[in-house]
Amino acid sequence: QMQLVQSGAEVKKPGASVKLSCTASGYPFTNYYIHWVRQAPGQGLEWMGIINPRASTTTYAPEFLDRVTMTRDTSTRTVYMELGSLRLEDTAVYFCVRDPDGFDIWGQGTMVTVSS
Amino acid sequence: EIVLTQSPVTLSLSPGERATLSCRASPSVGTSLAWYQQKPGQAPRLLIYDASTRATGIPARFSGSGSGTDFTLTITSLEPEDFAVYYCQRRSNWPYTFGQGTKLEIK
């Protein structure tokens, strides 16, 4: 069964960093790009960036360029997304998603709450 | 910057009716467009990619059309489970921007 399993919910203070994980199973890990998408409460979907698990190359959305880092560990089939300098408006559900032709497999989402 | 504008914002229909959702891209995205369905508390589900190709397991009542700047998602004969929020997404180049969504609600 192909799936992406994400780490659990996080609560952080403004200015802190958070590192989320996304572990793939059921398919060749290095064959498909992984994206990160977030969704603030009651809002739409926002694309954050992409990582190529084979080459470890990344591209980030301009609005996150200076505070996001995506990495991967092929030995554990895991992708990580670290977001720094957290603000209240970073409160959202963060999804990792596989991309062959369209975002076909989504993680269950990780709720990140930023609160003072 | 490519902008995707979806219309209407909300669409109120009854089961059995036909739904037509629009997504306009500026500038053109060719046929590099996808559609997703999202229900409350769930991750989105891929419906259509490359503007008109149904994803695996998607019922035939869902169809996509269009190219360039104007795209349409059509749902023929709405089922109760089809009432949800629908997003379009450009896939021509990064960033893979989403539209703001259309909420399909029961009339």
Short mmCIF file of C-alpha atoms in Angstrom, two decimals:
data_model
loop_
_atom_site.label_atom_id
_atom_site.label_comp_id
_atom_site.label_asym_id
_atom_site.label_seq_id
_atom_site.Cartn_x
_atom_site.Cartn_y
_atom_site.Cartn_z
CA GLN A 1 0.00 0.00 0.00
CA MET A 2 1.48 3.28 -1.11
CA GLN A 3 1.36 5.89 1.61
CA LEU A 4 2.99 8.88 3.22
CA VAL A 5 2.93 9.02 7.01
CA GLN A 6 3.63 12.33 8.69
CA SER A 7 4.83 13.20 12.18
CA GLY A 8 2.53 14.38 14.91
CA ALA A 9 1.12 17.75 15.84
CA GLU A 10 3.40 20.53 17.05
CA VAL A 11 2.92 23.63 19.19
CA LYS A 12 5.57 26.31 18.89
CA LYS A 13 6.19 29.86 20.03
CA PRO A 14 6.75 32.73 17.61
CA GLY A 15 10.34 32.87 16.42
CA ALA A 16 10.94 29.16 16.94
CA SER A 17 11.51 26.50 14.29
CA VAL A 18 9.64 23.30 13.52
CA LYS A 19 10.85 20.21 11.67
CA LEU A 20 8.25 17.87 10.22
CA SER A 21 8.80 14.43 8.80
CA CYS A 22 7.10 12.44 6.04
CA THR A 23 7.89 8.74 5.61
CA ALA A 24 7.09 6.97 2.37
CA SER A 25 6.22 3.31 1.90
CA GLY A 26 4.92 1.01 -0.81
CA TYR A 27 6.74 2.54 -3.78
CA PRO A 28 10.29 3.36 -4.93
CA PHE A 29 11.15 6.34 -2.72
CA THR A 30 13.61 8.02 -5.07
CA ASN A 31 11.38 7.83 -8.15
CA TYR A 32 8.94 10.58 -7.25
CA TYR A 33 9.26 14.18 -6.16
CA ILE A 34 7.74 15.18 -2.83
CA HIS A 35 6.04 18.52 -2.33
CA TRP A 36 4.95 20.32 0.82
CA VAL A 37 1.62 22.14 0.87
CA ARG A 38 0.01 23.92 3.78
CA GLN A 39 -3.51 24.98 4.64
CA ALA A 40 -4.33 27.55 7.29
CA PRO A 41 -7.60 27.05 9.18
CA GLY A 42 -10.54 27.69 6.87
CA GLN A 43 -8.25 28.73 4.02
CA GLY A 44 -7.05 27.34 0.72
CA LEU A 45 -3.99 25.35 -0.29
CA GLU A 46 -0.56 26.95 -0.42
CA TRP A 47 2.40 25.34 -2.20
CA MET A 48 5.63 25.62 -0.23
CA GLY A 49 8.22 23.74 -2.22
CA ILE A 50 9.54 20.51 -3.66
CA ILE A 51 12.37 18.06 -3.09
CA ASN A 52 13.77 15.47 -5.44
CA PRO A 53 14.49 12.49 -3.18
CA ARG A 54 17.02 11.06 -5.64
CA ALA A 55 19.23 14.11 -6.08
CA SER A 56 18.17 15.98 -2.93
CA THR A 57 17.63 19.12 -5.01
CA THR A 58 15.00 21.57 -3.87
CA THR A 59 12.90 24.49 -5.08
CA TYR A 60 11.04 26.71 -2.67
CA ALA A 61 8.15 29.13 -3.13
CA PRO A 62 9.44 32.72 -3.03
CA GLU A 63 7.52 33.57 0.13
CA PHE A 64 9.33 30.81 2.08
CA LEU A 65 12.74 31.04 0.46
CA ASP A 66 14.55 32.51 3.44
CA ARG A 67 13.16 30.27 6.17
CA VAL A 68 12.34 26.80 4.79
CA THR A 69 14.64 23.83 4.31
CA MET A 70 13.67 20.48 2.81
CA THR A 71 15.89 17.45 3.20
CA ARG A 72 15.66 13.70 2.81
CA ASP A 73 17.10 10.51 4.25
CA THR A 74 17.03 7.68 1.73
CA SER A 75 17.92 5.07 4.35
CA THR A 76 14.65 5.73 6.20
CA ARG A 77 12.65 6.83 3.15
CA THR A 78 11.88 10.06 4.95
CA VAL A 79 11.56 13.66 3.80
CA TYR A 80 11.86 16.54 6.25
CA MET A 81 10.59 20.11 6.12
CA GLU A 82 11.97 22.65 8.55
CA LEU A 83 10.33 26.07 8.82
CA GLY A 84 12.05 28.73 10.87
CA SER A 85 11.20 32.13 12.34
CA LEU A 86 7.65 30.95 12.95
CA ARG A 87 4.86 33.53 13.00
CA LEU A 88 1.29 33.29 14.24
CA GLU A 89 0.14 33.09 10.63
CA ASP A 90 2.16 29.90 10.10
CA THR A 91 -0.52 28.05 12.06
CA ALA A 92 -1.75 25.50 9.56
CA VAL A 93 -1.97 21.88 8.54
CA TYR A 94 1.13 20.89 6.60
CA PHE A 95 0.89 18.13 4.00
CA CYS A 96 3.55 16.21 2.16
CA VAL A 97 2.46 14.86 -1.19
CA ARG A 98 3.85 12.63 -3.91
CA ASP A 99 3.91 13.88 -7.50
CA PRO A 100 4.01 11.62 -10.52
CA ASP A 101 1.37 13.32 -12.67
CA GLY A 102 -0.55 15.41 -10.18
CA PHE A 103 -0.48 15.11 -6.40
CA ASP A 104 -1.71 11.55 -6.11
CA ILE A 105 -0.72 10.45 -2.60
CA TRP A 106 -1.06 12.83 0.35
CA GLY A 107 0.15 12.44 3.87
CA GLN A 108 -2.43 12.72 6.63
CA GLY A 109 -1.26 16.21 7.49
CA THR A 110 0.51 17.66 10.52
CA MET A 111 -1.10 20.45 12.51
CA VAL A 112 1.37 23.16 13.52
CA THR A 113 0.10 25.72 16.00
CA VAL A 114 2.12 28.86 16.61
CA SER A 115 1.03 30.58 19.79
CA SER A 116 2.59 32.82 22.38
CA GLU B 1 3.48 35.37 -11.64
CA ILE B 2 0.73 33.02 -12.70
CA VAL B 3 -2.64 33.59 -11.06
CA LEU B 4 -5.47 31.06 -11.01
CA THR B 5 -8.96 32.42 -10.51
CA GLN B 6 -11.78 30.00 -9.78
CA SER B 7 -15.47 30.73 -10.23
CA PRO B 8 -17.95 30.72 -8.76
CA VAL B 9 -16.74 30.95 -5.18
CA THR B 10 -19.79 28.96 -4.07
CA LEU B 11 -22.06 26.79 -6.19
CA SER B 12 -25.37 25.59 -4.80
CA LEU B 13 -26.90 22.61 -6.58
CA SER B 14 -29.03 19.56 -5.86
CA PRO B 15 -28.08 15.90 -6.21
CA GLY B 16 -28.59 14.74 -9.78
CA GLU B 17 -27.82 18.14 -11.27
CA ARG B 18 -24.79 19.02 -13.41
CA ALA B 19 -21.96 21.10 -11.95
CA THR B 20 -19.66 23.29 -14.00
CA LEU B 21 -16.64 24.79 -12.24
CA SER B 22 -14.28 27.24 -13.89
CA CYS B 23 -10.58 27.99 -13.49
CA ARG B 24 -8.92 30.82 -15.36
CA ALA B 25 -5.14 31.09 -15.58
CA SER B 26 -3.16 34.20 -16.34
CA PRO B 27 -0.94 33.79 -18.29
CA SER B 28 -1.41 30.53 -20.15
CA VAL B 29 -0.49 27.19 -18.56
CA GLY B 30 -1.01 25.07 -21.68
CA THR B 31 -2.68 21.87 -20.47
CA SER B 32 -0.64 21.69 -17.27
CA LEU B 33 -3.58 21.91 -14.91
CA ALA B 34 -4.94 19.61 -12.22
CA TRP B 35 -8.16 19.49 -10.20
CA TYR B 36 -8.56 18.32 -6.60
CA GLN B 37 -11.51 17.63 -4.32
CA GLN B 38 -11.28 18.27 -0.60
CA LYS B 39 -13.76 17.29 2.08
CA PRO B 40 -13.67 18.69 5.63
CA GLY B 41 -10.91 17.22 7.75
CA GLN B 42 -9.38 15.32 4.84
CA ALA B 43 -6.44 15.75 2.53
CA PRO B 44 -7.28 16.75 -1.03
CA ARG B 45 -7.86 14.03 -3.62
CA LEU B 46 -6.54 14.22 -7.17
CA LEU B 47 -9.36 14.14 -9.72
CA ILE B 48 -7.90 15.34 -13.02
CA TYR B 49 -4.39 16.00 -14.34
CA ASP B 50 -3.11 17.35 -17.65
CA ALA B 51 -6.40 19.27 -17.85
CA SER B 52 -8.51 16.29 -18.95
CA THR B 53 -7.05 12.97 -17.73
CA ARG B 54 -8.94 11.32 -14.90
CA ALA B 55 -6.80 10.04 -12.07
CA THR B 56 -6.93 6.40 -11.05
CA GLY B 57 -10.24 5.40 -9.51
CA ILE B 58 -12.06 8.64 -10.29
CA PRO B 59 -15.64 8.08 -11.51
CA ALA B 60 -16.50 8.90 -15.10
CA ARG B 61 -18.97 11.60 -14.00
CA PHE B 62 -15.93 13.83 -13.41
CA SER B 63 -14.39 15.36 -16.52
CA GLY B 64 -11.96 18.16 -17.23
CA SER B 65 -11.54 20.30 -20.31
CA GLY B 66 -9.74 23.38 -21.55
CA SER B 67 -6.30 24.61 -22.43
CA GLY B 68 -4.32 27.80 -22.26
CA THR B 69 -6.16 30.10 -19.89
CA ASP B 70 -9.66 28.65 -19.49
CA PHE B 71 -10.46 25.34 -17.85
CA THR B 72 -13.61 23.57 -16.72
CA LEU B 73 -14.34 20.76 -14.30
CA THR B 74 -17.70 19.16 -15.00
CA ILE B 75 -19.53 16.78 -12.72
CA THR B 76 -22.51 15.20 -14.40
CA SER B 77 -25.36 14.07 -12.16
CA LEU B 78 -24.07 15.06 -8.71
CA GLU B 79 -23.89 12.40 -6.02
CA PRO B 80 -24.23 13.31 -2.31
CA GLU B 81 -20.52 12.59 -1.77
CA ASP B 82 -19.52 15.16 -4.43
CA PHE B 83 -20.35 18.15 -2.25
CA ALA B 84 -16.95 19.48 -1.25
CA VAL B 85 -14.39 22.16 -2.10
CA TYR B 86 -12.62 21.93 -5.46
CA TYR B 87 -9.23 23.42 -6.29
CA CYS B 88 -7.41 23.83 -9.57
CA GLN B 89 -3.60 23.85 -9.68
CA ARG B 90 -1.11 24.94 -12.30
CA ARG B 91 1.63 22.45 -13.06
CA SER B 92 3.50 24.17 -15.87
CA ASN B 93 6.37 25.49 -13.76
CA TRP B 94 7.17 25.95 -10.10
CA PRO B 95 5.53 27.39 -7.99
CA TYR B 96 2.60 25.01 -8.39
CA THR B 97 0.00 27.60 -7.47
CA PHE B 98 -3.54 26.65 -6.46
CA GLY B 99 -6.73 28.51 -7.17
CA GLN B 100 -8.68 29.83 -4.20
CA GLY B 101 -11.28 27.06 -4.45
CA THR B 102 -14.95 26.60 -5.29
CA LYS B 103 -17.27 25.30 -2.61
CA LEU B 104 -19.94 23.00 -4.03
CA GLU B 105 -22.81 22.91 -1.57
CA ILE B 106 -26.17 21.22 -1.41
CA LYS B 107 -29.05 23.46 -2.38
#
